[in-house]
PDB file of C-alpha atoms in Angstrom:
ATOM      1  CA  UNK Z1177     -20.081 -11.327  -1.761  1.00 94.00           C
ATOM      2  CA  UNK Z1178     -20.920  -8.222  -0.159  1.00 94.00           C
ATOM      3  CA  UNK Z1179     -22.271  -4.613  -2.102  1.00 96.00           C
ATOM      4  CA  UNK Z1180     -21.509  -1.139  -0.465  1.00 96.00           C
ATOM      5  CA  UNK Z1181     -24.945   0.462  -0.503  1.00 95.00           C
ATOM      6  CA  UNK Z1182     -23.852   3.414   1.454  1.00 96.00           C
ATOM      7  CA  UNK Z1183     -21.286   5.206   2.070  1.00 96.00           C
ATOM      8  CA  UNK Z1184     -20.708   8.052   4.283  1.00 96.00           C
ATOM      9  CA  UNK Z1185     -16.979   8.120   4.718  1.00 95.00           C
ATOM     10  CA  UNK Z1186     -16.135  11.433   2.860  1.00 94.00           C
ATOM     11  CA  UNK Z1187     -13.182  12.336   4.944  1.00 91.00           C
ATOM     12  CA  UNK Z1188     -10.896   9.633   3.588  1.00 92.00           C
ATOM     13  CA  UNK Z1189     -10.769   5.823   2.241  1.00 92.00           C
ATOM     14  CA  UNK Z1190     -10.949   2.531   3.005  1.00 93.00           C
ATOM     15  CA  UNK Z1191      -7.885   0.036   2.663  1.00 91.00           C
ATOM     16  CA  UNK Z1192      -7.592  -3.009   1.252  1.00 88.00           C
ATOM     17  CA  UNK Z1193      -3.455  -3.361   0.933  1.00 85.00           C
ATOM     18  CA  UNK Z1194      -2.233  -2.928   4.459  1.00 84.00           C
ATOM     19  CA  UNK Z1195      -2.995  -6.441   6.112  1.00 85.00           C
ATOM     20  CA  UNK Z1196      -3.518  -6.250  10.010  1.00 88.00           C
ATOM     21  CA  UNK Z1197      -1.836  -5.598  13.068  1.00 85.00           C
ATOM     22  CA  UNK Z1198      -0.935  -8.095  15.776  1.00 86.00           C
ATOM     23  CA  UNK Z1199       0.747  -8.556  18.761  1.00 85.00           C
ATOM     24  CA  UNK Z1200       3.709  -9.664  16.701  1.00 86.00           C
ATOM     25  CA  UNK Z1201       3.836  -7.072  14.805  1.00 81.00           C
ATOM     26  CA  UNK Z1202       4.009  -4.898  17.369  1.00 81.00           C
ATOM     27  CA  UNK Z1203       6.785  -6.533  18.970  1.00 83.00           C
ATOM     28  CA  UNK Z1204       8.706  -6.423  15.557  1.00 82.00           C
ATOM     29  CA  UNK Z1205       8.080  -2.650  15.501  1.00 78.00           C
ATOM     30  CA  UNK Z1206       9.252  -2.007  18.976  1.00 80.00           C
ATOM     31  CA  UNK Z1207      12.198  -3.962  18.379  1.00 80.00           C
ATOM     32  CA  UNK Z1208      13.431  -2.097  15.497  1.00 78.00           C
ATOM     33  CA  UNK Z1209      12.847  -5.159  12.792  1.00 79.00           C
ATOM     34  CA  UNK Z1210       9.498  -3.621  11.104  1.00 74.00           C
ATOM     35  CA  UNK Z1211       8.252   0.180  10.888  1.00 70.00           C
ATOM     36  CA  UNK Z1212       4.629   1.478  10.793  1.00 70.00           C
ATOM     37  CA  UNK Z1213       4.955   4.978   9.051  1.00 66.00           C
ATOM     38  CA  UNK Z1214       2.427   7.844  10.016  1.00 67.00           C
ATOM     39  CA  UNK Z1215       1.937  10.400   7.196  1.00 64.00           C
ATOM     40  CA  UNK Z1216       1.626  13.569   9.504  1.00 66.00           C
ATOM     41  CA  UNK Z1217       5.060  12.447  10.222  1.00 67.00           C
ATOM     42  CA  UNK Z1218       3.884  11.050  14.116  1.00 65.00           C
ATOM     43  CA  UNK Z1219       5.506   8.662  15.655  1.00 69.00           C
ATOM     44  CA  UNK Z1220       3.321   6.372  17.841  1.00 67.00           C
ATOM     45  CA  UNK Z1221       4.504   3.421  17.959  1.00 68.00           C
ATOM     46  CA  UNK Z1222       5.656   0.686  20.658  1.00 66.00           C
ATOM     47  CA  UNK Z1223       8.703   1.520  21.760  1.00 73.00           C
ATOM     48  CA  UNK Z1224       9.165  -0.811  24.807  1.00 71.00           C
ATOM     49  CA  UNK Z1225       7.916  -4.387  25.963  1.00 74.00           C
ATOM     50  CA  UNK Z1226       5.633  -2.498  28.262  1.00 78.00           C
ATOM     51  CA  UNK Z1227       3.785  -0.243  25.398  1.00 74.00           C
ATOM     52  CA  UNK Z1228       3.140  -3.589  23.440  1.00 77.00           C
ATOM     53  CA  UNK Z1229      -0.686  -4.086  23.363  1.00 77.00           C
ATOM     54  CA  UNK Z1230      -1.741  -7.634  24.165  1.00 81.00           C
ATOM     55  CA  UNK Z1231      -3.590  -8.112  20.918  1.00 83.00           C
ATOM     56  CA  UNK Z1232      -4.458  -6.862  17.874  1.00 87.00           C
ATOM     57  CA  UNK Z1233      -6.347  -7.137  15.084  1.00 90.00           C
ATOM     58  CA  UNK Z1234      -4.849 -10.382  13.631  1.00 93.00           C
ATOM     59  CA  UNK Z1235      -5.844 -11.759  17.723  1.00 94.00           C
ATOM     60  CA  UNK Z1236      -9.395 -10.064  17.425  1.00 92.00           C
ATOM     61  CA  UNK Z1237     -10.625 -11.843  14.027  1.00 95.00           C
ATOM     62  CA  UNK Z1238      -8.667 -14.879  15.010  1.00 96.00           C
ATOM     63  CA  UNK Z1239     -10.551 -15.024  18.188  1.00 96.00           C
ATOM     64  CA  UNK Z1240     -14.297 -14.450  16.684  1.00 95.00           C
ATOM     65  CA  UNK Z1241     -13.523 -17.154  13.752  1.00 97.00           C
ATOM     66  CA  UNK Z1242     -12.714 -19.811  16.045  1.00 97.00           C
ATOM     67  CA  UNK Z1243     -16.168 -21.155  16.742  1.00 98.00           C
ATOM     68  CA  UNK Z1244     -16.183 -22.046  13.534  1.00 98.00           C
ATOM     69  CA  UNK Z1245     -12.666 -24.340  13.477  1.00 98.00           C
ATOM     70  CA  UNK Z1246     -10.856 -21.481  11.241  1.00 97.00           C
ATOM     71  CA  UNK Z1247      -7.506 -21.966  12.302  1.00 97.00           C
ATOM     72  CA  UNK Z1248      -5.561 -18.479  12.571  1.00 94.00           C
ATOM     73  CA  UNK Z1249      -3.618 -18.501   9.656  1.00 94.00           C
ATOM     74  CA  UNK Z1250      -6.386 -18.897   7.629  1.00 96.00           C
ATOM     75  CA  UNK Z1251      -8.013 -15.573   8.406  1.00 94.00           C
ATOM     76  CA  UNK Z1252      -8.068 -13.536   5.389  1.00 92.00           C
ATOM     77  CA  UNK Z1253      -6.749 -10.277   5.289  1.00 90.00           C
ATOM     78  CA  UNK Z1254      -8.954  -7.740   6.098  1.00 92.00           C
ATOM     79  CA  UNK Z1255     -11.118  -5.004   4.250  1.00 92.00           C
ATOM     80  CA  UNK Z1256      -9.807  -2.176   6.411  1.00 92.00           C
ATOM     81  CA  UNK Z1257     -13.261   0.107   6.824  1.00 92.00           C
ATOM     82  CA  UNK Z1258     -12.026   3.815   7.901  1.00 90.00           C
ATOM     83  CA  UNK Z1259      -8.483   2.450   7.790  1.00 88.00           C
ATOM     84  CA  UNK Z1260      -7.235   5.621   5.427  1.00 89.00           C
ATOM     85  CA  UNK Z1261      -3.962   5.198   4.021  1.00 88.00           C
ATOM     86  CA  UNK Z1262      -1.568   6.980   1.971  1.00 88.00           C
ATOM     87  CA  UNK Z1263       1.040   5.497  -0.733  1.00 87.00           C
ATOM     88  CA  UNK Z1264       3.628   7.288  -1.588  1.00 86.00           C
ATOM     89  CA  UNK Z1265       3.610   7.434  -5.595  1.00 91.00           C
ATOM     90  CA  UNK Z1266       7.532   7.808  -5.995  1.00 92.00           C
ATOM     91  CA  UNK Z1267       8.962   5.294  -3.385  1.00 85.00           C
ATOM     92  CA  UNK Z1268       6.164   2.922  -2.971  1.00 85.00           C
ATOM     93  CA  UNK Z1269       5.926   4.097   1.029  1.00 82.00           C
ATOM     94  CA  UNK Z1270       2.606   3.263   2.613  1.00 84.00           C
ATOM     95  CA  UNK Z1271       1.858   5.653   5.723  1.00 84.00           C
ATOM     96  CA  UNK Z1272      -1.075   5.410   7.901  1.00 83.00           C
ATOM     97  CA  UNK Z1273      -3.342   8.407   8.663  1.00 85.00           C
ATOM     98  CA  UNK Z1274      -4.922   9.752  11.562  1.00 82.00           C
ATOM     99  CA  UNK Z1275      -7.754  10.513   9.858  1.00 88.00           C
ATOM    100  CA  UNK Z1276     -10.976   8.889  10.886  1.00 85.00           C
ATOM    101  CA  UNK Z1277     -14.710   8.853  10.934  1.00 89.00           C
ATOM    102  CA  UNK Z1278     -16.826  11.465  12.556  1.00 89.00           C
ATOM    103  CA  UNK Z1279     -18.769   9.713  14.989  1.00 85.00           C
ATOM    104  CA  UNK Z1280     -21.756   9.498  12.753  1.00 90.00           C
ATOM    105  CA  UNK Z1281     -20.183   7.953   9.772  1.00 93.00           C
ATOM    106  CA  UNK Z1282     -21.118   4.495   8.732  1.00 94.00           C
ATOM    107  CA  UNK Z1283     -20.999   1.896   5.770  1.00 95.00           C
ATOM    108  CA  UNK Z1284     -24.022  -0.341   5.064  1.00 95.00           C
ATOM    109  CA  UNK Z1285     -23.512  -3.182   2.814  1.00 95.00           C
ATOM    110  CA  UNK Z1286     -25.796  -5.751   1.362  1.00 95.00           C
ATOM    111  CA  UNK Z1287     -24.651  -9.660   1.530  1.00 94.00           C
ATOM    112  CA  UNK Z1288     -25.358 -11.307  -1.488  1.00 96.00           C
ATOM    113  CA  UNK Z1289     -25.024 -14.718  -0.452  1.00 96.00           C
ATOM    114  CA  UNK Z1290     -24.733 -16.275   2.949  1.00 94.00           C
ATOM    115  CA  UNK Z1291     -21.417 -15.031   4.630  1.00 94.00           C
ATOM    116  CA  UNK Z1292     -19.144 -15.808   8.244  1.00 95.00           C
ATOM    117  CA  UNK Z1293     -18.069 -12.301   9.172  1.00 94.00           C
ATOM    118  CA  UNK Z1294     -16.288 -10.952  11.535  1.00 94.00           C
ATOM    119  CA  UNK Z1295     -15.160  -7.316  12.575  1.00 92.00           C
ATOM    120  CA  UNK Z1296     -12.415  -5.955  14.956  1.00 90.00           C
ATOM    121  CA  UNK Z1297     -12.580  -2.708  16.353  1.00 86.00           C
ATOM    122  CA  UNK Z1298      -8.591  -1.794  16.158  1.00 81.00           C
ATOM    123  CA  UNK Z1299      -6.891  -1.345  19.162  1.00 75.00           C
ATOM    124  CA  UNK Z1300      -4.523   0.732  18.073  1.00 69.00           C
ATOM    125  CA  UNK Z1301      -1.830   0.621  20.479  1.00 60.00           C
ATOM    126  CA  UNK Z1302      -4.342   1.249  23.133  1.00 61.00           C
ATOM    127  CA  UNK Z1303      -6.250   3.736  21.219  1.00 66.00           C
ATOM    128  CA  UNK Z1304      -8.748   2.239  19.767  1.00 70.00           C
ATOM    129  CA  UNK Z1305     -12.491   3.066  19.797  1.00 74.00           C
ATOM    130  CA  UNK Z1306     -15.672   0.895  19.966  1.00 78.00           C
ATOM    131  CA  UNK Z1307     -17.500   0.812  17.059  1.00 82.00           C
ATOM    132  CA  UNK Z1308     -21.206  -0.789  16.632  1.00 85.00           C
ATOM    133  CA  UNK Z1309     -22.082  -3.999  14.023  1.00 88.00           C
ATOM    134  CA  UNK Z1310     -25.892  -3.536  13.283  1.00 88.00           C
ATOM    135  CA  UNK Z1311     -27.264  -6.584  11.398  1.00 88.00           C
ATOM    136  CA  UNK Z1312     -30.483  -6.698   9.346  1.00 86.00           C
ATOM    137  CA  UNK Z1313     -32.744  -9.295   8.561  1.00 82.00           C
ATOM    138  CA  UNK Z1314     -34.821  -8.186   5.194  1.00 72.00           C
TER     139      UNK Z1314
END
């Protein structure tokens, strides 16, 4: 469907096992029923009704889809660009990073056939950074 034709993401990797946050998720977290796991041993997460962000990225692509009569649960899970995480080899663990793209990185990929996408910039509990979708008509 798609073809990385550049890549200049040296400083980590992109994901494709986590899934995507959401306000649930969050509120499962801050509750003490789910865990997100930093690797550099942070701890960042919601820990009160009033740290919950309104959305996430589950919200985000669920939003942009909708135009097109995708109902919510039908979003796919996500190809998580600059999304570096670690598994732990011996118990299985998956951590998140904090490691992400200097400002000038970027991935360029090629469609090769007509595509619906959509992109979320993750909030990150509040943390998140915009990030810039250039299309290209060849």
């Amino acid at each position: 469907m798609l073809t990385i034709v550049e890549d200049t993401f040296t400083e980590g990797r992109h994901d494709l096992q986590k899934g995507m946050c959401s306000r649930k998720r969050f509120e499962m977290v801050a509750q003490g029923q789910s865990k997100r796991v930093f690797a550099e041993g942070l701890d960042i997460n919601p820990k009160n009704a009033e740290e919950i962000p309104d959305h996430g990225c589950w919200e985000n692509l669920s939003s942009a889809v909708e135009p097109w009569n995708i109902p919510p649960d039908d979003v796919p899970s996500p190809f998580n660009i600059f999304q570096c995480m670690r598994i732990d080899p011996d118990t299985g663990i998956m951590y998140d990073t904090m490691i992400r793209p200097k400002e000038e990185t970027h991935i360029d990929f090629r469609a090769e056939m007509d595509l619906l996408v959509a992109a979320s910039a993750c909030p990150e509990s509040g943390r998140g950074q915009a990030i810039r979708v250039e299309i290209y008509d060849e």
